[in-house]
Amino acid sequence: MTFSDSHAHVYSPQLQPDQEELLQRAYEGGVETIFMPNIDHESIDAMLEVEAKHPTQCFAMMGLHPCHVTRNLARELYEVEEWLGRRPFAAVGECGIDLYWDKTLLAEQQEALRVQVALAKKHQLPIVLHTREAFRETADIIADAQDGTLRGVFHCFSGTPAEAEEVIKLGFKLGIGGVVTFKNGGLGKVLPGVGLDHLLLETDCPYLAPVPHRGKRNEPAYVPLVARRVAELLGVSVEAVAEATTRNTLALFGETRTA
């Protein structure tokens, strides 16, 4: 079976001590493609170094994470725009809105998201959305901007059936990670009503490790654990989940990763 991790911070300092071994475990476990969302200007070099070492497996995105938005966001957005004009990237991201940690910068986060949505359209790239405690705020901006050309994924989706339906109607995918294995994660009531054509698998490593590794460091080799739980909820084989979600991921990001 072949899997794709659609969202993994494998360049993270938490993973650097054994980064090569971690990537080897992923490849040996069938995780053949890994897509890396950017955080801010400080994460770019490490991310691109991983891509340079693993050019057929690891693919970089370019964006500004909402938790790294400040009142002086112009420099960060300028850096994102400059890089997008310099070389190919798999997507714009990760970007979005996060109201879990801090609600005082909502206006700045909204502006940063609107700018990055415009960049995704300009460069004809998919967009990767972070929506922690901010599904409504994020979805409203996407709905306003959707003219039929905008595509992407609501990463780490953990919303309601109605929110899942809204994502699909917007023309976006649902990124499913370790939360699907959590007893009270809520996705057990959502995914049975969602077809495989709308799903991507992800780890968001080093965060949100699936059961039985919950609370520990996450890594791309755990994607099959996510696939197994999705298969159980949908009543299909793990092979079917692997095939469909890998196809979906490469269809969303694949055209640009080889540009």
mmCIF file of C-alpha atoms in Angstrom:
data_model
loop_
_atom_site.group_PDB
_atom_site.id
_atom_site.type_symbol
_atom_site.label_atom_id
_atom_site.label_comp_id
_atom_site.label_asym_id
_atom_site.label_seq_id
_atom_site.Cartn_x
_atom_site.Cartn_y
_atom_site.Cartn_z
ATOM 1 C CA MET A 1 0.000 0.000 0.000
ATOM 2 C CA THR A 2 1.091 3.544 -0.749
ATOM 3 C CA PHE A 3 0.181 6.449 1.530
ATOM 4 C CA SER A 4 0.648 10.206 1.415
ATOM 5 C CA ASP A 5 1.041 12.490 4.433
ATOM 6 C CA SER A 6 -0.628 15.687 3.281
ATOM 7 C CA HIS A 7 0.528 17.789 6.259
ATOM 8 C CA ALA A 8 3.736 17.151 8.197
ATOM 9 C CA HIS A 9 6.236 19.524 9.817
ATOM 10 C CA VAL A 10 9.129 17.103 9.367
ATOM 11 C CA TYR A 11 11.608 20.003 9.473
ATOM 12 C CA SER A 12 10.530 20.827 13.045
ATOM 13 C CA PRO A 13 13.331 21.142 15.641
ATOM 14 C CA GLN A 14 11.601 18.372 17.605
ATOM 15 C CA LEU A 15 12.260 15.970 14.728
ATOM 16 C CA GLN A 16 15.715 17.069 13.640
ATOM 17 C CA PRO A 17 17.757 14.809 15.980
ATOM 18 C CA ASP A 18 16.559 11.671 14.149
ATOM 19 C CA GLN A 19 15.026 13.209 11.049
ATOM 20 C CA GLU A 20 16.634 10.810 8.568
ATOM 21 C CA GLU A 21 15.618 7.739 10.553
ATOM 22 C CA LEU A 22 12.095 9.125 10.892
ATOM 23 C CA LEU A 23 11.793 9.640 7.146
ATOM 24 C CA GLN A 24 13.172 6.176 6.478
ATOM 25 C CA ARG A 25 10.538 4.665 8.780
ATOM 26 C CA ALA A 26 7.863 6.525 6.842
ATOM 27 C CA TYR A 27 9.080 5.311 3.451
ATOM 28 C CA GLU A 28 9.441 1.732 4.694
ATOM 29 C CA GLY A 29 5.855 1.945 5.978
ATOM 30 C CA GLY A 30 4.553 2.977 2.568
ATOM 31 C CA VAL A 31 4.329 6.737 3.150
ATOM 32 C CA GLU A 32 5.965 7.729 -0.118
ATOM 33 C CA THR A 33 5.026 11.413 -0.318
ATOM 34 C CA ILE A 34 5.088 14.022 2.442
ATOM 35 C CA PHE A 35 3.847 17.585 2.052
ATOM 36 C CA MET A 36 5.365 20.198 4.360
ATOM 37 C CA PRO A 37 3.463 23.355 5.367
ATOM 38 C CA ASN A 38 5.537 26.404 6.228
ATOM 39 C CA ILE A 39 5.222 28.353 9.497
ATOM 40 C CA ASP A 40 6.981 31.706 9.026
ATOM 41 C CA HIS A 41 10.239 33.168 7.675
ATOM 42 C CA GLU A 42 12.306 31.336 10.303
ATOM 43 C CA SER A 43 11.157 27.867 9.199
ATOM 44 C CA ILE A 44 11.868 28.240 5.478
ATOM 45 C CA ASP A 45 15.526 27.214 5.419
ATOM 46 C CA ALA A 46 14.996 24.037 7.423
ATOM 47 C CA MET A 47 11.987 23.065 5.310
ATOM 48 C CA LEU A 48 13.788 23.602 2.027
ATOM 49 C CA GLU A 49 16.794 21.655 3.304
ATOM 50 C CA VAL A 50 14.583 18.612 3.898
ATOM 51 C CA GLU A 51 13.114 18.987 0.417
ATOM 52 C CA ALA A 52 16.594 19.244 -1.124
ATOM 53 C CA LYS A 53 17.682 16.036 0.602
ATOM 54 C CA HIS A 54 14.494 14.166 -0.336
ATOM 55 C CA PRO A 55 13.309 15.745 -3.612
ATOM 56 C CA THR A 56 11.055 12.871 -4.668
ATOM 57 C CA GLN A 57 9.379 12.377 -1.290
ATOM 58 C CA CYS A 58 9.161 15.721 0.554
ATOM 59 C CA PHE A 59 7.495 18.794 -0.945
ATOM 60 C CA ALA A 60 7.405 22.309 0.473
ATOM 61 C CA MET A 61 4.507 24.727 0.793
ATOM 62 C CA MET A 62 4.822 28.458 1.395
ATOM 63 C CA GLY A 63 2.680 30.427 3.802
ATOM 64 C CA LEU A 64 2.302 32.169 7.151
ATOM 65 C CA HIS A 65 0.756 30.206 10.028
ATOM 66 C CA PRO A 66 -1.954 32.176 11.872
ATOM 67 C CA CYS A 67 -0.254 31.632 15.244
ATOM 68 C CA HIS A 68 2.727 33.544 13.858
ATOM 69 C CA VAL A 69 0.698 36.530 12.682
ATOM 70 C CA THR A 70 1.600 39.734 14.541
ATOM 71 C CA ARG A 71 0.434 43.324 14.291
ATOM 72 C CA ASN A 72 3.377 43.885 11.983
ATOM 73 C CA LEU A 73 2.617 41.156 9.466
ATOM 74 C CA ALA A 74 3.780 42.992 6.341
ATOM 75 C CA ARG A 75 7.309 41.562 6.467
ATOM 76 C CA GLU A 76 6.097 37.980 6.763
ATOM 77 C CA LEU A 77 3.605 38.318 3.919
ATOM 78 C CA TYR A 78 6.221 39.997 1.762
ATOM 79 C CA GLU A 79 8.509 37.010 2.361
ATOM 80 C CA VAL A 80 5.734 34.598 1.386
ATOM 81 C CA GLU A 81 4.998 36.534 -1.800
ATOM 82 C CA GLU A 82 8.677 36.746 -2.713
ATOM 83 C CA TRP A 83 9.195 32.999 -2.342
ATOM 84 C CA LEU A 84 6.072 32.134 -4.323
ATOM 85 C CA GLY A 85 7.438 34.160 -7.208
ATOM 86 C CA ARG A 86 10.865 32.567 -6.962
ATOM 87 C CA ARG A 87 10.242 28.814 -7.380
ATOM 88 C CA PRO A 88 7.480 26.162 -7.396
ATOM 89 C CA PHE A 89 5.665 25.163 -4.212
ATOM 90 C CA ALA A 90 3.017 22.513 -3.620
ATOM 91 C CA ALA A 91 0.566 24.939 -2.016
ATOM 92 C CA VAL A 92 0.057 28.175 -0.143
ATOM 93 C CA GLY A 93 0.050 27.313 3.538
ATOM 94 C CA GLU A 94 -0.374 26.728 6.150
ATOM 95 C CA CYS A 95 -2.561 29.731 6.736
ATOM 96 C CA GLY A 96 -5.934 30.472 8.266
ATOM 97 C CA ILE A 97 -7.278 31.596 11.618
ATOM 98 C CA ASP A 98 -6.554 30.323 15.145
ATOM 99 C CA LEU A 99 -8.638 31.669 18.019
ATOM 100 C CA TYR A 100 -7.619 29.003 20.530
ATOM 101 C CA TRP A 101 -4.561 30.812 21.883
ATOM 102 C CA ASP A 102 -5.284 34.471 21.201
ATOM 103 C CA LYS A 103 -8.382 36.303 19.994
ATOM 104 C CA THR A 104 -6.848 39.793 20.050
ATOM 105 C CA LEU A 105 -5.299 39.493 16.569
ATOM 106 C CA LEU A 106 -8.381 38.304 14.715
ATOM 107 C CA ALA A 107 -8.360 41.274 12.323
ATOM 108 C CA GLU A 108 -4.691 40.710 11.472
ATOM 109 C CA GLN A 109 -5.259 36.981 10.967
ATOM 110 C CA GLN A 110 -8.197 37.695 8.671
ATOM 111 C CA GLU A 111 -6.085 40.107 6.625
ATOM 112 C CA ALA A 112 -3.220 37.601 6.403
ATOM 113 C CA LEU A 113 -5.625 34.926 5.201
ATOM 114 C CA ARG A 114 -7.200 37.187 2.565
ATOM 115 C CA VAL A 115 -3.745 38.097 1.227
ATOM 116 C CA GLN A 116 -2.727 34.433 1.030
ATOM 117 C CA VAL A 117 -5.985 33.458 -0.653
ATOM 118 C CA ALA A 118 -5.218 36.087 -3.292
ATOM 119 C CA LEU A 119 -1.712 34.671 -3.683
ATOM 120 C CA ALA A 120 -3.109 31.168 -4.133
ATOM 121 C CA LYS A 121 -5.330 32.445 -6.925
ATOM 122 C CA LYS A 122 -2.506 34.419 -8.524
ATOM 123 C CA HIS A 123 -0.167 31.427 -8.590
ATOM 124 C CA GLN A 124 -2.939 28.885 -9.271
ATOM 125 C CA LEU A 125 -2.029 26.920 -6.161
ATOM 126 C CA PRO A 126 -4.157 25.057 -3.622
ATOM 127 C CA ILE A 127 -4.396 26.541 -0.146
ATOM 128 C CA VAL A 128 -3.979 24.719 3.175
ATOM 129 C CA LEU A 129 -6.207 26.047 5.938
ATOM 130 C CA HIS A 130 -5.746 26.038 9.706
ATOM 131 C CA THR A 131 -9.059 26.638 11.478
ATOM 132 C CA ARG A 132 -8.612 25.973 15.207
ATOM 133 C CA GLU A 133 -11.619 27.368 17.074
ATOM 134 C CA ALA A 134 -12.254 29.437 13.952
ATOM 135 C CA PHE A 135 -14.108 27.368 11.386
ATOM 136 C CA ARG A 136 -16.798 29.998 10.793
ATOM 137 C CA GLU A 137 -14.353 32.881 10.465
ATOM 138 C CA THR A 138 -12.183 30.938 8.018
ATOM 139 C CA ALA A 139 -14.998 29.454 5.962
ATOM 140 C CA ASP A 140 -16.627 32.865 5.497
ATOM 141 C CA ILE A 141 -13.452 34.272 3.939
ATOM 142 C CA ILE A 142 -13.112 31.254 1.655
ATOM 143 C CA ALA A 143 -16.775 31.489 0.620
ATOM 144 C CA ASP A 144 -16.386 35.166 -0.223
ATOM 145 C CA ALA A 145 -13.308 34.424 -2.347
ATOM 146 C CA GLN A 146 -14.542 31.263 -4.043
ATOM 147 C CA ASP A 147 -15.043 31.940 -7.736
ATOM 148 C CA GLY A 148 -14.518 28.374 -8.879
ATOM 149 C CA THR A 149 -10.724 28.635 -9.041
ATOM 150 C CA LEU A 150 -9.918 28.275 -5.340
ATOM 151 C CA ARG A 151 -9.140 24.783 -4.054
ATOM 152 C CA GLY A 152 -7.430 23.272 -1.052
ATOM 153 C CA VAL A 153 -7.912 21.476 2.251
ATOM 154 C CA PHE A 154 -9.283 22.273 5.688
ATOM 155 C CA HIS A 155 -6.385 20.675 7.533
ATOM 156 C CA CYS A 156 -6.911 18.800 10.817
ATOM 157 C CA PHE A 157 -10.671 18.807 10.327
ATOM 158 C CA SER A 158 -12.578 17.986 13.509
ATOM 159 C CA GLY A 159 -15.889 19.729 12.915
ATOM 160 C CA THR A 160 -19.537 18.758 12.636
ATOM 161 C CA PRO A 161 -21.351 16.948 9.816
ATOM 162 C CA ALA A 162 -22.777 20.306 8.707
ATOM 163 C CA GLU A 163 -19.300 21.852 8.612
ATOM 164 C CA ALA A 164 -17.971 18.890 6.629
ATOM 165 C CA GLU A 165 -20.773 19.380 4.110
ATOM 166 C CA GLU A 166 -19.934 23.084 3.888
ATOM 167 C CA VAL A 167 -16.262 22.317 3.206
ATOM 168 C CA ILE A 168 -17.226 19.952 0.396
ATOM 169 C CA LYS A 169 -19.630 22.490 -1.123
ATOM 170 C CA LEU A 170 -16.798 25.031 -1.113
ATOM 171 C CA GLY A 171 -14.817 22.612 -3.286
ATOM 172 C CA PHE A 172 -12.294 21.779 -0.563
ATOM 173 C CA LYS A 173 -11.018 18.548 0.972
ATOM 174 C CA LEU A 174 -11.033 17.441 4.613
ATOM 175 C CA GLY A 175 -7.628 16.720 6.151
ATOM 176 C CA ILE A 176 -7.995 13.821 8.591
ATOM 177 C CA GLY A 177 -5.310 13.117 11.181
ATOM 178 C CA GLY A 178 -4.766 11.540 14.577
ATOM 179 C CA VAL A 179 -7.922 13.083 16.064
ATOM 180 C CA VAL A 180 -9.944 10.447 14.203
ATOM 181 C CA THR A 181 -8.461 7.807 16.533
ATOM 182 C CA PHE A 182 -9.391 9.687 19.718
ATOM 183 C CA LYS A 183 -12.321 8.262 21.662
ATOM 184 C CA ASN A 184 -14.027 11.654 21.955
ATOM 185 C CA GLY A 185 -12.615 13.166 18.764
ATOM 186 C CA GLY A 186 -16.079 13.474 17.224
ATOM 187 C CA LEU A 187 -15.190 12.295 13.737
ATOM 188 C CA GLY A 188 -16.912 8.956 14.234
ATOM 189 C CA LYS A 189 -20.203 10.791 13.651
ATOM 190 C CA VAL A 190 -18.897 12.746 10.654
ATOM 191 C CA LEU A 191 -16.892 10.492 8.360
ATOM 192 C CA PRO A 192 -19.544 7.823 7.678
ATOM 193 C CA GLY A 193 -21.458 10.537 5.826
ATOM 194 C CA VAL A 194 -18.436 11.682 3.834
ATOM 195 C CA GLY A 195 -17.117 9.833 0.800
ATOM 196 C CA LEU A 196 -13.474 8.903 0.366
ATOM 197 C CA ASP A 197 -13.228 11.289 -2.575
ATOM 198 C CA HIS A 198 -13.274 14.198 -0.128
ATOM 199 C CA LEU A 199 -10.546 13.042 2.277
ATOM 200 C CA LEU A 200 -6.807 13.498 2.674
ATOM 201 C CA LEU A 201 -4.727 11.819 5.393
ATOM 202 C CA GLU A 202 -2.240 13.751 7.501
ATOM 203 C CA THR A 203 -0.211 13.601 10.695
ATOM 204 C CA ASP A 204 0.507 17.269 11.492
ATOM 205 C CA CYS A 205 3.668 15.865 13.052
ATOM 206 C CA PRO A 206 5.168 16.384 15.539
ATOM 207 C CA TYR A 207 1.703 17.104 16.968
ATOM 208 C CA LEU A 208 -1.519 15.085 17.451
ATOM 209 C CA ALA A 209 -0.124 11.562 17.369
ATOM 210 C CA PRO A 210 -2.813 8.907 16.835
ATOM 211 C CA VAL A 211 -3.707 6.195 19.331
ATOM 212 C CA PRO A 212 -1.735 4.232 20.613
ATOM 213 C CA HIS A 213 0.899 6.996 20.501
ATOM 214 C CA ARG A 214 -1.366 9.791 21.723
ATOM 215 C CA GLY A 215 0.524 12.346 23.804
ATOM 216 C CA LYS A 216 3.860 11.395 22.267
ATOM 217 C CA ARG A 217 5.729 12.801 19.297
ATOM 218 C CA ASN A 218 3.965 12.217 15.993
ATOM 219 C CA GLU A 219 5.637 11.193 12.719
ATOM 220 C CA PRO A 220 4.625 10.343 9.125
ATOM 221 C CA ALA A 221 5.039 6.603 9.735
ATOM 222 C CA TYR A 222 1.787 6.799 11.725
ATOM 223 C CA VAL A 223 -0.349 7.650 8.686
ATOM 224 C CA PRO A 224 -1.421 3.975 8.323
ATOM 225 C CA LEU A 225 -2.902 4.135 11.848
ATOM 226 C CA VAL A 226 -5.079 7.024 10.726
ATOM 227 C CA ALA A 227 -6.025 5.120 7.570
ATOM 228 C CA ARG A 228 -7.009 2.060 9.588
ATOM 229 C CA ARG A 229 -9.454 4.050 11.721
ATOM 230 C CA VAL A 230 -10.930 5.807 8.689
ATOM 231 C CA ALA A 231 -11.434 2.405 7.066
ATOM 232 C CA GLU A 232 -13.257 1.150 10.163
ATOM 233 C CA LEU A 233 -15.583 4.154 10.230
ATOM 234 C CA LEU A 234 -16.393 3.935 6.534
ATOM 235 C CA GLY A 235 -16.667 0.157 6.410
ATOM 236 C CA VAL A 236 -14.058 -0.208 3.664
ATOM 237 C CA SER A 237 -10.610 -1.754 3.408
ATOM 238 C CA VAL A 238 -7.430 0.022 4.464
ATOM 239 C CA GLU A 239 -6.241 -0.523 0.900
ATOM 240 C CA ALA A 240 -9.223 1.450 -0.408
ATOM 241 C CA VAL A 241 -8.486 4.310 1.993
ATOM 242 C CA ALA A 242 -4.795 4.337 1.065
ATOM 243 C CA GLU A 243 -5.513 4.362 -2.658
ATOM 244 C CA ALA A 244 -8.211 7.038 -2.558
ATOM 245 C CA THR A 245 -6.527 9.436 -0.143
ATOM 246 C CA THR A 246 -3.163 9.180 -1.895
ATOM 247 C CA ARG A 247 -4.867 9.847 -5.227
ATOM 248 C CA ASN A 248 -6.707 12.827 -3.723
ATOM 249 C CA THR A 249 -3.535 14.278 -2.229
ATOM 250 C CA LEU A 250 -1.510 13.971 -5.418
ATOM 251 C CA ALA A 251 -4.384 15.358 -7.481
ATOM 252 C CA LEU A 252 -4.542 18.413 -5.221
ATOM 253 C CA PHE A 253 -0.795 19.044 -4.883
ATOM 254 C CA GLY A 254 0.747 16.918 -7.596
ATOM 255 C CA GLU A 255 0.659 19.229 -10.576
ATOM 256 C CA THR A 256 2.642 21.896 -8.802
ATOM 257 C CA ARG A 257 5.151 19.703 -6.978
ATOM 258 C CA THR A 258 6.791 18.715 -10.246
ATOM 259 C CA ALA A 259 6.546 22.145 -11.907
#
